[in-house]
Amino acid sequence: MTAPTPSPASGLPYALGTYVFWGLFPLYFAALRHVPAFEMVGWRIVFTLPFCAVLVLWRRNVGAVLTALRNPRKLGILAASSLFIGANWTIYVWAVQSGHVLAASLGYYINPLLNVLAGTLFLKERLSRLQWGAVALAALGVAILAFNALTMLWVSLGLSLSFCCYGLLRKRVAVEALPGLAVESLFLLIPGIAIVMNQALSPAGSSLGQSLTTDGLLALAGVFTGLPLLLFAIAARRMDYSTLGFVQFVTPTLVFLLGVFVFREEVRTTQIVCFAFIWSAIALFSLDLLRRRKRTRAGVRAKAA
């Protein structure tokens, strides 16, 4: 008997969990602002593998990991996805270190639009007229932000394209979320070790071993990196990629709210206008999803009768 295909709604809690997690990331990084950014990337990579290993053993997924490692096609796709997520982290760190925070944040506004485009082009997903209207509203809001960051737009596009490609590959490869993440972590391990060793040999030395608080927070980098990626991989397998992309606006929204109410950053008029367009778009997109779900339920009831 063939198992029923999961509905888009079945992946929504995982998607929301992922994006809320990422939206709250600034709080974690603020506590580790004394750790050099590239070293932080290295520790995220190094500590993600033990996190995955524990879960793989607990979930008894060793066989699935070995199967993925023995399959050239799956291995190739996971190698590519690991490169894309590694590139995404590297570009983000460089942008933050270089003072291009606006360009970095803009990338995560562009990314949902690229996800919708990828879903329609590569996965043959269809959007209704109302949903295309929502996409147009969101695109207009993002364009307003982009106009103020044209000189560093390549950073924004690099971030959004790398993560869009990562999500698309994870959706296409027939490997469950946890085994796939474990294999990706294996591919990234050598670069991660190289980064932390390079920092340890530098005059400043490694941040690990400086204090118990720092050591504990760095060790949690594996959980804070692996858990949302795991949730994202589950959501990507269960949801339409277009819908998954639109839900992603939760992340930059939370980052914006943290910036205003926690970090007391100045609010610009362009940001307010952008959010007005984006949240209008989200409301429109959500309304259409609810209408379609009601029609589907009504159809099921009619057939049952």
Tab-separated table of C-alpha atoms in Angstrom:
chain	number	residue	atom	x	y	z
A	1	MET	CA	0.000	0.000	0.000
A	2	THR	CA	1.447	3.359	-1.028
A	3	ALA	CA	1.810	5.920	1.740
A	4	PRO	CA	-0.157	9.133	1.202
A	5	THR	CA	1.797	12.113	-0.043
A	6	PRO	CA	2.315	14.627	2.779
A	7	SER	CA	0.287	17.791	2.373
A	8	PRO	CA	1.998	21.189	2.345
A	9	ALA	CA	0.555	21.848	5.818
A	10	SER	CA	2.470	18.874	7.268
A	11	GLY	CA	5.755	20.717	6.740
A	12	LEU	CA	4.591	24.092	8.044
A	13	PRO	CA	5.490	23.559	11.749
A	14	TYR	CA	9.017	22.544	10.713
A	15	ALA	CA	9.352	25.572	8.448
A	16	LEU	CA	8.123	27.943	11.159
A	17	GLY	CA	10.476	26.329	13.686
A	18	THR	CA	13.393	26.805	11.302
A	19	TYR	CA	12.720	30.428	10.499
A	20	VAL	CA	11.941	31.439	14.090
A	21	PHE	CA	15.212	29.782	15.136
A	22	TRP	CA	17.169	31.710	12.496
A	23	GLY	CA	15.312	34.904	13.322
A	24	LEU	CA	16.524	34.686	16.930
A	25	PHE	CA	20.135	33.912	15.918
A	26	PRO	CA	21.325	37.516	16.544
A	27	LEU	CA	20.822	36.944	20.286
A	28	TYR	CA	23.236	34.010	20.181
A	29	PHE	CA	25.821	35.794	18.052
A	30	ALA	CA	25.584	38.896	20.250
A	31	ALA	CA	26.676	36.757	23.209
A	32	LEU	CA	29.713	35.649	21.156
A	33	ARG	CA	30.595	38.962	19.528
A	34	HIS	CA	34.119	38.662	20.966
A	35	VAL	CA	34.756	35.549	18.824
A	36	PRO	CA	36.118	36.373	15.316
A	37	ALA	CA	33.429	35.769	12.719
A	38	PHE	CA	35.327	33.256	10.565
A	39	GLU	CA	36.362	31.297	13.640
A	40	MET	CA	32.681	31.211	14.588
A	41	VAL	CA	31.902	29.625	11.202
A	42	GLY	CA	34.632	27.045	11.817
A	43	TRP	CA	33.238	26.049	15.210
A	44	ARG	CA	29.726	25.843	13.776
A	45	ILE	CA	30.990	23.300	11.252
A	46	VAL	CA	33.141	21.337	13.703
A	47	PHE	CA	30.456	21.002	16.380
A	48	THR	CA	27.633	20.214	13.933
A	49	LEU	CA	29.071	16.779	13.099
A	50	PRO	CA	28.993	15.453	16.711
A	51	PHE	CA	25.419	16.746	17.007
A	52	CYS	CA	24.464	14.838	13.855
A	53	ALA	CA	26.387	11.736	14.978
A	54	VAL	CA	24.489	11.570	18.293
A	55	LEU	CA	21.146	11.915	16.520
A	56	VAL	CA	22.089	9.360	13.858
A	57	LEU	CA	22.975	6.804	16.538
A	58	TRP	CA	19.898	7.606	18.602
A	59	ARG	CA	17.583	7.380	15.592
A	60	ARG	CA	19.424	4.312	14.261
A	61	ASN	CA	20.080	6.020	10.921
A	62	VAL	CA	23.621	4.701	10.423
A	63	GLY	CA	22.415	2.467	7.597
A	64	ALA	CA	20.792	5.417	5.815
A	65	VAL	CA	24.020	7.435	6.091
A	66	LEU	CA	26.079	4.553	4.668
A	67	THR	CA	23.542	4.091	1.857
A	68	ALA	CA	23.870	7.770	0.914
A	69	LEU	CA	27.672	7.534	0.993
A	70	ARG	CA	27.585	4.532	-1.357
A	71	ASN	CA	25.243	6.146	-3.887
A	72	PRO	CA	27.275	8.336	-6.308
A	73	ARG	CA	24.283	10.427	-7.386
A	74	LYS	CA	23.066	11.158	-3.846
A	75	LEU	CA	26.617	11.754	-2.689
A	76	GLY	CA	27.214	14.220	-5.510
A	77	ILE	CA	24.044	16.176	-4.731
A	78	LEU	CA	24.843	16.306	-1.001
A	79	ALA	CA	28.404	17.415	-1.785
A	80	ALA	CA	26.958	20.267	-3.868
A	81	SER	CA	24.423	21.214	-1.181
A	82	SER	CA	27.196	21.305	1.455
A	83	LEU	CA	29.195	23.650	-0.766
A	84	PHE	CA	26.210	25.959	-1.171
A	85	ILE	CA	25.478	26.153	2.567
A	86	GLY	CA	29.198	26.650	3.275
A	87	ALA	CA	29.332	29.445	0.717
A	88	ASN	CA	26.239	31.011	2.285
A	89	TRP	CA	27.856	31.094	5.735
A	90	THR	CA	31.121	32.469	4.343
A	91	ILE	CA	29.474	35.301	2.398
A	92	TYR	CA	27.360	36.217	5.403
A	93	VAL	CA	30.374	36.332	7.720
A	94	TRP	CA	32.403	38.398	5.249
A	95	ALA	CA	29.530	40.848	4.818
A	96	VAL	CA	29.081	41.299	8.574
A	97	GLN	CA	32.840	41.642	9.161
A	98	SER	CA	33.089	44.228	6.381
A	99	GLY	CA	30.215	46.309	7.695
A	100	HIS	CA	27.713	45.385	4.953
A	101	VAL	CA	24.910	44.286	7.288
A	102	LEU	CA	22.199	45.886	5.134
A	103	ALA	CA	23.395	43.947	2.101
A	104	ALA	CA	23.411	40.731	4.152
A	105	SER	CA	19.913	41.260	5.505
A	106	LEU	CA	18.657	42.149	2.036
A	107	GLY	CA	19.784	38.708	0.853
A	108	TYR	CA	17.256	37.092	3.174
A	109	TYR	CA	14.511	39.289	1.786
A	110	ILE	CA	15.407	38.308	-1.781
A	111	ASN	CA	15.679	34.597	-0.962
A	112	PRO	CA	11.926	33.897	-0.556
A	113	LEU	CA	11.280	35.420	-3.981
A	114	LEU	CA	13.981	33.198	-5.509
A	115	ASN	CA	12.403	30.176	-3.801
A	116	VAL	CA	9.057	30.963	-5.412
A	117	LEU	CA	10.772	31.379	-8.786
A	118	ALA	CA	12.701	28.111	-8.348
A	119	GLY	CA	9.536	26.276	-7.374
A	120	THR	CA	7.727	27.378	-10.531
A	121	LEU	CA	10.689	26.876	-12.907
A	122	PHE	CA	12.289	23.660	-11.640
A	123	LEU	CA	9.569	21.910	-9.644
A	124	LYS	CA	6.633	22.853	-11.887
A	125	GLU	CA	4.684	24.306	-8.970
A	126	ARG	CA	1.784	26.520	-9.955
A	127	LEU	CA	0.720	29.711	-8.256
A	128	SER	CA	-2.750	31.205	-8.372
A	129	ARG	CA	-3.346	34.764	-9.526
A	130	LEU	CA	-3.762	35.853	-5.921
A	131	GLN	CA	-0.418	34.280	-5.001
A	132	TRP	CA	1.325	35.946	-7.940
A	133	GLY	CA	-0.160	39.217	-6.689
A	134	ALA	CA	1.412	38.514	-3.291
A	135	VAL	CA	4.762	37.819	-4.961
A	136	ALA	CA	4.531	41.135	-6.824
A	137	LEU	CA	3.831	43.035	-3.578
A	138	ALA	CA	6.773	41.374	-1.822
A	139	ALA	CA	9.047	42.026	-4.803
A	140	LEU	CA	8.123	45.704	-4.735
A	141	GLY	CA	8.947	45.921	-1.034
A	142	VAL	CA	12.308	44.195	-1.525
A	143	ALA	CA	13.106	46.439	-4.501
A	144	ILE	CA	12.724	49.480	-2.255
A	145	LEU	CA	15.391	48.080	0.079
A	146	ALA	CA	17.606	46.980	-2.809
A	147	PHE	CA	17.627	50.494	-4.258
A	148	ASN	CA	19.560	51.645	-1.175
A	149	ALA	CA	22.142	48.853	-1.478
A	150	LEU	CA	23.002	48.706	-5.184
A	151	THR	CA	26.782	48.857	-4.733
A	152	MET	CA	26.805	45.683	-2.596
A	153	LEU	CA	23.893	43.949	-4.308
A	154	TRP	CA	26.209	41.085	-5.311
A	155	VAL	CA	26.475	40.159	-1.620
A	156	SER	CA	22.687	40.020	-1.291
A	157	LEU	CA	22.347	37.965	-4.460
A	158	GLY	CA	25.177	35.649	-3.405
A	159	LEU	CA	23.478	34.931	-0.082
A	160	SER	CA	20.032	34.422	-1.551
A	161	LEU	CA	21.183	32.320	-4.528
A	162	SER	CA	23.391	30.053	-2.417
A	163	PHE	CA	20.604	29.286	0.040
A	164	CYS	CA	17.996	28.918	-2.695
A	165	CYS	CA	20.213	26.345	-4.430
A	166	TYR	CA	20.826	24.575	-1.120
A	167	GLY	CA	17.109	24.217	-0.435
A	168	LEU	CA	16.357	23.143	-3.996
A	169	LEU	CA	19.000	20.396	-3.863
A	170	ARG	CA	17.757	19.152	-0.476
A	171	LYS	CA	14.238	18.961	-1.870
A	172	ARG	CA	15.354	17.008	-4.940
A	173	VAL	CA	17.675	14.456	-3.309
A	174	ALA	CA	15.965	11.287	-2.043
A	175	VAL	CA	17.703	11.258	1.343
A	176	GLU	CA	15.978	11.829	4.669
A	177	ALA	CA	16.782	15.030	6.557
A	178	LEU	CA	19.074	13.666	9.277
A	179	PRO	CA	21.251	11.324	7.167
A	180	GLY	CA	21.579	14.068	4.558
A	181	LEU	CA	22.695	16.640	7.126
A	182	ALA	CA	25.206	14.150	8.562
A	183	VAL	CA	26.770	13.604	5.126
A	184	GLU	CA	26.897	17.356	4.476
A	185	SER	CA	28.638	17.835	7.828
A	186	LEU	CA	31.244	15.259	6.829
A	187	PHE	CA	31.986	17.189	3.617
A	188	LEU	CA	32.409	20.454	5.551
A	189	LEU	CA	34.468	19.007	8.398
A	190	ILE	CA	37.928	19.446	6.831
A	191	PRO	CA	37.380	23.150	5.938
A	192	GLY	CA	35.962	23.700	9.430
A	193	ILE	CA	38.987	22.150	11.118
A	194	ALA	CA	41.287	24.203	8.880
A	195	ILE	CA	39.548	27.425	9.945
A	196	VAL	CA	39.779	26.777	13.688
A	197	MET	CA	43.390	25.552	13.426
A	198	ASN	CA	44.375	28.664	11.483
A	199	GLN	CA	42.840	30.814	14.221
A	200	ALA	CA	44.590	28.806	16.943
A	201	LEU	CA	47.968	29.400	15.247
A	202	SER	CA	47.339	33.139	14.851
A	203	PRO	CA	48.688	35.686	17.387
A	204	ALA	CA	45.199	36.102	18.874
A	205	GLY	CA	44.845	32.371	19.452
A	206	SER	CA	41.703	30.268	19.689
A	207	SER	CA	38.599	31.526	21.461
A	208	LEU	CA	38.040	28.029	22.825
A	209	GLY	CA	39.495	27.701	26.306
A	210	GLN	CA	39.179	31.407	27.158
A	211	SER	CA	36.244	30.952	29.545
A	212	LEU	CA	33.663	28.335	30.503
A	213	THR	CA	30.837	30.545	29.212
A	214	THR	CA	32.457	30.968	25.792
A	215	ASP	CA	33.309	27.258	25.609
A	216	GLY	CA	29.731	26.298	26.415
A	217	LEU	CA	28.256	28.705	23.865
A	218	LEU	CA	30.683	27.550	21.170
A	219	ALA	CA	29.825	23.918	21.888
A	220	LEU	CA	26.145	24.798	21.411
A	221	ALA	CA	26.982	26.055	17.900
A	222	GLY	CA	26.512	22.495	16.646
A	223	VAL	CA	22.981	22.315	18.028
A	224	PHE	CA	22.074	25.835	16.931
A	225	THR	CA	23.413	25.141	13.426
A	226	GLY	CA	22.273	21.559	12.941
A	227	LEU	CA	18.779	21.718	14.446
A	228	PRO	CA	17.329	24.446	12.170
A	229	LEU	CA	18.989	22.894	9.106
A	230	LEU	CA	17.425	19.565	10.072
A	231	LEU	CA	13.999	21.170	10.436
A	232	PHE	CA	14.476	22.987	7.132
A	233	ALA	CA	15.352	19.761	5.310
A	234	ILE	CA	12.179	18.119	6.673
A	235	ALA	CA	10.057	21.107	5.642
A	236	ALA	CA	11.647	21.215	2.174
A	237	ARG	CA	10.686	17.570	1.587
A	238	ARG	CA	7.092	18.074	2.741
A	239	MET	CA	6.096	21.490	1.375
A	240	ASP	CA	5.772	23.206	-1.959
A	241	TYR	CA	8.997	25.121	-2.389
A	242	SER	CA	7.088	28.292	-3.247
A	243	THR	CA	5.135	28.172	0.014
A	244	LEU	CA	8.291	27.317	1.971
A	245	GLY	CA	9.933	30.383	0.474
A	246	PHE	CA	7.128	32.719	1.457
A	247	VAL	CA	7.152	31.509	5.065
A	248	GLN	CA	10.834	32.511	5.177
A	249	PHE	CA	9.880	36.168	5.540
A	250	VAL	CA	9.462	35.290	9.246
A	251	THR	CA	13.270	35.301	9.673
A	252	PRO	CA	14.121	38.840	8.498
A	253	THR	CA	11.025	40.121	10.277
A	254	LEU	CA	12.221	38.727	13.616
A	255	VAL	CA	15.728	40.085	12.955
A	256	PHE	CA	14.208	43.503	12.279
A	257	LEU	CA	12.166	43.390	15.497
A	258	LEU	CA	15.234	42.367	17.515
A	259	GLY	CA	17.186	45.206	15.952
A	260	VAL	CA	14.530	47.732	16.938
A	261	PHE	CA	13.427	46.539	20.381
A	262	VAL	CA	16.506	44.691	21.709
A	263	PHE	CA	19.522	46.243	19.988
A	264	ARG	CA	17.888	49.688	19.684
A	265	GLU	CA	18.885	50.262	16.064
A	266	GLU	CA	17.475	53.222	14.152
A	267	VAL	CA	14.409	52.425	12.046
A	268	ARG	CA	14.568	53.752	8.476
A	269	THR	CA	11.535	54.792	6.465
A	270	THR	CA	12.485	52.383	3.664
A	271	GLN	CA	12.354	49.483	6.134
A	272	ILE	CA	8.870	50.427	7.307
A	273	VAL	CA	7.603	50.713	3.719
A	274	CYS	CA	9.272	47.406	2.810
A	275	PHE	CA	7.608	45.632	5.734
A	276	ALA	CA	4.226	47.091	4.844
A	277	PHE	CA	4.495	45.582	1.349
A	278	ILE	CA	5.892	42.244	2.574
A	279	TRP	CA	3.303	41.677	5.292
A	280	SER	CA	0.518	42.661	2.924
A	281	ALA	CA	1.931	40.043	0.569
A	282	ILE	CA	2.060	37.423	3.337
A	283	ALA	CA	-1.558	38.176	4.285
A	284	LEU	CA	-2.623	37.802	0.632
A	285	PHE	CA	-0.640	34.566	0.181
A	286	SER	CA	-2.017	33.114	3.433
A	287	LEU	CA	-5.580	34.065	2.507
A	288	ASP	CA	-5.270	32.190	-0.762
A	289	LEU	CA	-3.821	29.103	0.974
A	290	LEU	CA	-6.752	29.097	3.437
A	291	ARG	CA	-9.283	29.439	0.629
A	292	ARG	CA	-7.719	26.569	-1.303
A	293	ARG	CA	-7.620	24.380	1.811
A	294	LYS	CA	-11.306	25.035	2.496
A	295	ARG	CA	-12.155	24.108	-1.109
A	296	THR	CA	-10.110	20.908	-0.795
A	297	ARG	CA	-11.871	19.936	2.448
A	298	ALA	CA	-15.259	20.701	0.915
A	299	GLY	CA	-14.387	18.489	-2.043
A	300	VAL	CA	-13.326	15.644	0.250
A	301	ARG	CA	-16.589	15.927	2.212
A	302	ALA	CA	-18.603	15.938	-1.021
A	303	LYS	CA	-16.879	12.743	-2.214
A	304	ALA	CA	-17.390	11.097	1.161
A	305	ALA	CA	-21.099	11.936	1.030
